[in-house]
mmCIF file of C-alpha atoms in Angstrom:
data_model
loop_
_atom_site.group_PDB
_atom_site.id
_atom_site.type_symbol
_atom_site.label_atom_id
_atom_site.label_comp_id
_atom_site.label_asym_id
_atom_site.label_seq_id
_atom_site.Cartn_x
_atom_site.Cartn_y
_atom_site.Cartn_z
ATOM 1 C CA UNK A 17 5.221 26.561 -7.243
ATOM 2 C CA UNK A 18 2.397 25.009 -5.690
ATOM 3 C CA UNK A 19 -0.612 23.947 -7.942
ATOM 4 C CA UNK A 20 -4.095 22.340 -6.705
ATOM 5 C CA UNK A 21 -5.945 20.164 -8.776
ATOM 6 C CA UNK A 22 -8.417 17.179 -8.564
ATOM 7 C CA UNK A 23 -7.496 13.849 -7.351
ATOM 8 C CA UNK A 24 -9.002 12.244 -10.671
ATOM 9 C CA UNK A 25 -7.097 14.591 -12.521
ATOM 10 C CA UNK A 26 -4.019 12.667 -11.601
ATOM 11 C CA UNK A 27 -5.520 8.854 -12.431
ATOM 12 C CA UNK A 28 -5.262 6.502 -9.928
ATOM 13 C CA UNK A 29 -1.666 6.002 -10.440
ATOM 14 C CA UNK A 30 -1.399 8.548 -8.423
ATOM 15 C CA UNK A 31 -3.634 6.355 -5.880
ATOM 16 C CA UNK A 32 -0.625 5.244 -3.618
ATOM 17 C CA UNK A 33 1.155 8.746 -3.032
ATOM 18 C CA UNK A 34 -2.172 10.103 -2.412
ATOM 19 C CA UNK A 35 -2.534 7.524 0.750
ATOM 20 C CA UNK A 36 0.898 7.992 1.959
ATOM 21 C CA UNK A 37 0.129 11.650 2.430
ATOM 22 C CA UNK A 38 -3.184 10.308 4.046
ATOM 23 C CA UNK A 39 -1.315 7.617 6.691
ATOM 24 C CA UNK A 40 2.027 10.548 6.747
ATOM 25 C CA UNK A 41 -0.771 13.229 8.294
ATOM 26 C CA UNK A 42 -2.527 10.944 10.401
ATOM 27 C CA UNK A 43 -0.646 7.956 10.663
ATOM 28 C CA UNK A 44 0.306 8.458 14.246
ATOM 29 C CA UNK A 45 -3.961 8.590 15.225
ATOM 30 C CA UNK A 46 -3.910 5.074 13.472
ATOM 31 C CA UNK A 47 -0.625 3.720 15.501
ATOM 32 C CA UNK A 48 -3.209 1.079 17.515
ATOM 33 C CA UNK A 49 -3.483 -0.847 13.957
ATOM 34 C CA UNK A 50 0.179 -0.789 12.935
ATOM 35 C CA UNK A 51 3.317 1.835 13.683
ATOM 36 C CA UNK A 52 4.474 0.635 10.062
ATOM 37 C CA UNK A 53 3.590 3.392 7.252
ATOM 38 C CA UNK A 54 3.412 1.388 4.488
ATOM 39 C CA UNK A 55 1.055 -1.094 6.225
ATOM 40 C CA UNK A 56 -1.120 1.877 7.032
ATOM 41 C CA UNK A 57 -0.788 2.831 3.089
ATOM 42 C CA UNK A 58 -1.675 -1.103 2.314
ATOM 43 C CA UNK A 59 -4.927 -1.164 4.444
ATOM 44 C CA UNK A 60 -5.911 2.323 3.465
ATOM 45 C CA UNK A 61 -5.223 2.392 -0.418
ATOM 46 C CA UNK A 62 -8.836 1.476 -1.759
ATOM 47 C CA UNK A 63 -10.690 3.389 0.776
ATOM 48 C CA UNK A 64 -10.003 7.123 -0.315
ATOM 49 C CA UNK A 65 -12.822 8.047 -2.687
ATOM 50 C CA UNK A 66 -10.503 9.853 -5.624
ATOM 51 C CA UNK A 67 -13.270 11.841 -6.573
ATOM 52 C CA UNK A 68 -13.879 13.844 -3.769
ATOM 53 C CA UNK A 69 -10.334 14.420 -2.857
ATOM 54 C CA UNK A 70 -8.200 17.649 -4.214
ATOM 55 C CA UNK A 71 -4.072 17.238 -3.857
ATOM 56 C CA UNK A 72 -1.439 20.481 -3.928
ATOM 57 C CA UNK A 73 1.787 19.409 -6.146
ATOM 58 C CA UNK A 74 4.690 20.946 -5.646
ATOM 59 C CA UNK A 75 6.930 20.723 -8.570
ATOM 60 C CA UNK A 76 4.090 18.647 -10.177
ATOM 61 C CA UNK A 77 4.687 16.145 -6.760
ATOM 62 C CA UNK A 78 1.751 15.002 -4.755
ATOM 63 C CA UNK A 79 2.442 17.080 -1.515
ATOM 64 C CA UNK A 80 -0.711 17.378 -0.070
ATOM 65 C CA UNK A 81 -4.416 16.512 0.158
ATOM 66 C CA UNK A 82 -7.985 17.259 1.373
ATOM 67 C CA UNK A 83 -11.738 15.552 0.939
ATOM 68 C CA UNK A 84 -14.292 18.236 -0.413
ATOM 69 C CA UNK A 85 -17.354 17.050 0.022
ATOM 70 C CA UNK A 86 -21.315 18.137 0.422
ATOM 71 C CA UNK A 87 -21.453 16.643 3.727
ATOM 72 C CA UNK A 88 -23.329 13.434 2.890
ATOM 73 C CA UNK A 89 -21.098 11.531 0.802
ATOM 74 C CA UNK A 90 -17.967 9.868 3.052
ATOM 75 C CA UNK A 91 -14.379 10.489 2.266
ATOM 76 C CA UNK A 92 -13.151 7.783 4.199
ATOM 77 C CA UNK A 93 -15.068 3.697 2.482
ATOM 78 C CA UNK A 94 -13.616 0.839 3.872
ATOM 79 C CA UNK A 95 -13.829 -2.424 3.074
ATOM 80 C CA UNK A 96 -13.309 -4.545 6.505
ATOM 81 C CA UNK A 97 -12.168 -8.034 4.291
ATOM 82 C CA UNK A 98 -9.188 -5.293 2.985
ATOM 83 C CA UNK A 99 -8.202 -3.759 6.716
ATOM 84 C CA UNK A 100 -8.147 -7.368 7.904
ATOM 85 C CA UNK A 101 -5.959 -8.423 4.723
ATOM 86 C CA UNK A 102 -3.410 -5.891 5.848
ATOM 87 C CA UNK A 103 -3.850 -5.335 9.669
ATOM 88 C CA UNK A 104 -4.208 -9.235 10.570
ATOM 89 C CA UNK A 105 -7.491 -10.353 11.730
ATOM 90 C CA UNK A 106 -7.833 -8.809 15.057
ATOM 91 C CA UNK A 107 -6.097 -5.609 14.365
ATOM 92 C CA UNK A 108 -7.674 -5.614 10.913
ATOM 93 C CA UNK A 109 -11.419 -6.321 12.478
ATOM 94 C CA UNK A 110 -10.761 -3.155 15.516
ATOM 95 C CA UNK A 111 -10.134 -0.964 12.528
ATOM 96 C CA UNK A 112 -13.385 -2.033 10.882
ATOM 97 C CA UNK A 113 -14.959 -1.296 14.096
ATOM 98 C CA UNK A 114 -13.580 1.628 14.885
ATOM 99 C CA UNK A 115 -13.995 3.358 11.493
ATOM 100 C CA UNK A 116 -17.382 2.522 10.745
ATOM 101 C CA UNK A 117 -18.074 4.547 14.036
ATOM 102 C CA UNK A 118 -16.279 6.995 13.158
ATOM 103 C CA UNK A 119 -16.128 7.673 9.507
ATOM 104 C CA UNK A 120 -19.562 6.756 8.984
ATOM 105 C CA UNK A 121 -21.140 9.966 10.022
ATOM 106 C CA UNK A 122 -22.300 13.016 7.828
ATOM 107 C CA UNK A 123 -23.000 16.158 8.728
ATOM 108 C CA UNK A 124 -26.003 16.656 10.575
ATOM 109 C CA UNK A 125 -27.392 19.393 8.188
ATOM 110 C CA UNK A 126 -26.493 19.530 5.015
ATOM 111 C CA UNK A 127 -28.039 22.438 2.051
ATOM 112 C CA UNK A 128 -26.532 24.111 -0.839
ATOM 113 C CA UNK A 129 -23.428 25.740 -0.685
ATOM 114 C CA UNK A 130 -22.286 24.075 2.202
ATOM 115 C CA UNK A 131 -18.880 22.409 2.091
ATOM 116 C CA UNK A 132 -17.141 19.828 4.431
ATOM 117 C CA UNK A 133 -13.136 19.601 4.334
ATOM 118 C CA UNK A 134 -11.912 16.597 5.559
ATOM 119 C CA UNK A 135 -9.092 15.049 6.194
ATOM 120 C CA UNK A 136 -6.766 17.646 5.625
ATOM 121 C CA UNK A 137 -2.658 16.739 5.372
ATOM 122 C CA UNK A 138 0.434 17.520 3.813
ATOM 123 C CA UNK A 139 3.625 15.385 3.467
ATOM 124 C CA UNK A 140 5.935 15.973 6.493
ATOM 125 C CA UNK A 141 8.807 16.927 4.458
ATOM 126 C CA UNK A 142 6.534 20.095 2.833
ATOM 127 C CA UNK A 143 5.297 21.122 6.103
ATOM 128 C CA UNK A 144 5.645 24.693 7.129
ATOM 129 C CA UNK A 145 5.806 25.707 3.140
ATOM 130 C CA UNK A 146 2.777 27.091 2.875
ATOM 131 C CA UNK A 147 1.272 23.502 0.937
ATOM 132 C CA UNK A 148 -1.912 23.401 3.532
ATOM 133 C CA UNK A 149 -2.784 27.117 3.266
ATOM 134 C CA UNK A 150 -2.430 26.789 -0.803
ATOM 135 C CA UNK A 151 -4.613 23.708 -0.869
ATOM 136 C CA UNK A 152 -7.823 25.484 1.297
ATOM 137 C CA UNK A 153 -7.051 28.920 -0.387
ATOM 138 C CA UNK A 154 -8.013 27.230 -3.601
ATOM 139 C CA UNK A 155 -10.726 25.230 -2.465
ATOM 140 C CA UNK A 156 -12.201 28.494 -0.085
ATOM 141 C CA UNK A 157 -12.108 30.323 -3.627
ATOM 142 C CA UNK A 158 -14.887 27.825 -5.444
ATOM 143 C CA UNK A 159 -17.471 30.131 -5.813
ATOM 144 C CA UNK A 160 -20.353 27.196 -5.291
ATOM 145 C CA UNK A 161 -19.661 27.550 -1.427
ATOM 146 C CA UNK A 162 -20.758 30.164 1.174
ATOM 147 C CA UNK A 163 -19.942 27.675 4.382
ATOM 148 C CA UNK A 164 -17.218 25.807 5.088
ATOM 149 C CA UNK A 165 -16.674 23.051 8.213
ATOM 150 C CA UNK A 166 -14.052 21.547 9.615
ATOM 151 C CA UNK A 167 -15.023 18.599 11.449
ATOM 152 C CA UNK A 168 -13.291 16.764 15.054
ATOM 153 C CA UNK A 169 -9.925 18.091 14.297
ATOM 154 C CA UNK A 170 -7.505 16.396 17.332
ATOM 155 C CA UNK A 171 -7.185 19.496 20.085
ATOM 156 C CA UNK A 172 -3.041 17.901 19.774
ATOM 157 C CA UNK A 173 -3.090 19.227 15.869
ATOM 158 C CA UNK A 174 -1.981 22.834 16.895
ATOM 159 C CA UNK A 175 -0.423 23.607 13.383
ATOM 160 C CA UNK A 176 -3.289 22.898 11.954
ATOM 161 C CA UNK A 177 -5.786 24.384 14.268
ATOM 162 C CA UNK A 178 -3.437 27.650 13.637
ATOM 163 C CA UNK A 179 -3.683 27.087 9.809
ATOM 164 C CA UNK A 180 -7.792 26.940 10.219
ATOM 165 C CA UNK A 181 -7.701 29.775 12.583
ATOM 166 C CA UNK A 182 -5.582 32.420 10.468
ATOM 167 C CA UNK A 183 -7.853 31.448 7.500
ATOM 168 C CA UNK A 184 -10.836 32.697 8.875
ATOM 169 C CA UNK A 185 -12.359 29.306 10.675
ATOM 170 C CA UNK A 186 -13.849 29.759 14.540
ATOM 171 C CA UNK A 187 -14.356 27.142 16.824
ATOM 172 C CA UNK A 188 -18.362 25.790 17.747
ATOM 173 C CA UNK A 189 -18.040 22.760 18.604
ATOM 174 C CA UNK A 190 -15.837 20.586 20.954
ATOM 175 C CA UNK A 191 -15.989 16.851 22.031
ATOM 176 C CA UNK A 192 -14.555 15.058 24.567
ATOM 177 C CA UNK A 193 -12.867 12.002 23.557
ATOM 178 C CA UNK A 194 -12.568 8.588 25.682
ATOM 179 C CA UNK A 195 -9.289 7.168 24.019
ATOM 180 C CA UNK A 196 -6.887 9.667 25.409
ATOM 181 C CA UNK A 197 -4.931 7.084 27.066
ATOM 182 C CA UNK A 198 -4.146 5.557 24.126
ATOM 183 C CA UNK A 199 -4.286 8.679 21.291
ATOM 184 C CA UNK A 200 -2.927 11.975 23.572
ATOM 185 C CA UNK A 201 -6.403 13.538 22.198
ATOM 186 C CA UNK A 202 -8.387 14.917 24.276
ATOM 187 C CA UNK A 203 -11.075 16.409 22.553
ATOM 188 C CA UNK A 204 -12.257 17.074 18.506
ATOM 189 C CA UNK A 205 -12.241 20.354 18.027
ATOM 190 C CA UNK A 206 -15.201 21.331 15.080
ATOM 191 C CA UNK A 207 -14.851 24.819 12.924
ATOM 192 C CA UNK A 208 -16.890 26.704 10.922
ATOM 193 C CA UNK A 209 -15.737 29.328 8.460
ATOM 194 C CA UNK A 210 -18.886 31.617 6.809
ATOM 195 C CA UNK A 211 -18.277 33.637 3.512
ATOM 196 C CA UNK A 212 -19.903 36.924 2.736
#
């Protein structure tokens, strides 16, 4: 059984399961600041806004999670003084850098009934059980929304560029990337599903 509710809904004890499902999805994009999960799950804790993230339980377990948000309001606030607590001080201060490049952004146009999904992930061992399609079912469902986007997904993320794709969600944007040496990415892949 697989049920979706708010973040908040949980509390914030449910704060530190919520991240490791954040660094288990995309830990491996963040392997420049540490290869070490739990030091990703350190640096990261206070920097997922609760209230603007929904999680899919299985068996009343955190299992997976996604940011819903209007497009102006970031799913992703660091605090550098907390990544360099963590990370060390150089590691901790690239991360700063890095993030505020590229989590700072909103969407260039925002109006009503437009919704941005970000940071979409499940917890590898409840991959391939249907927890990712659940989780954007239920959120595709809210009857406030008419648009949704999917923004710089990694072109290396084909299960979940499949997942977006048998939902309904088309490709219109694509950007090249300049840290494939390091990352395997080449591009972010942007996707736009419109309802009705």
């Amino acid at each position: 059984m697989i049920d979706v509710v708010r973040a908040t809904d949980l509390g914030d004890e449910h704060r530190r399961a919520i991240t490791e499902i954040f660094v288990d999805g995309f830990g491996p994009e963040f392997s420049a600041f540490s290869k070490d999960p739990a030091r990703l799950t350190d640096a990261f804790e206070h920097a997922l806004p609760l209230d603007l993230y929904w999680v899919a339980l299985v068996d009343g377990e955190p299992a997976g999670i996604t940011a819903l948000t209007d497009g102006t309001r970031l799913s992703f606030r660091h605090d550098g003084r907390e990544l360099r607590r963590h990370l060390g001080l150089l590691k901790g201060t690239f991360a700063d850098l890095a993030f505020r490049s590229t989590f700072s952004a909103t969407l260039p146009s925002t109006r009503d009934g437009l919704a941005s999904l970000e940071f979409v992930a499940t917890r590898a061992k409840h991959r391939g059980r249907g927890v990712g399609a659940a989780l954007l079912s239920h959120l595709l469902a809210l009857p406030q929304y008419d648009e949704y986007v999917l923004e710089e997904i990694s072109d290396i993320n084909a299960p979940a560029l499949h997942l977006y794709e048998k939902l309904g969600f088309r490709e219109y944007k694509r950007k090249k990337v300049y840290h494939t040496r390091w990352s395997g990415i080449n591009y972010y892949i942007s996707m736009r599903l419109v309802q009705g």
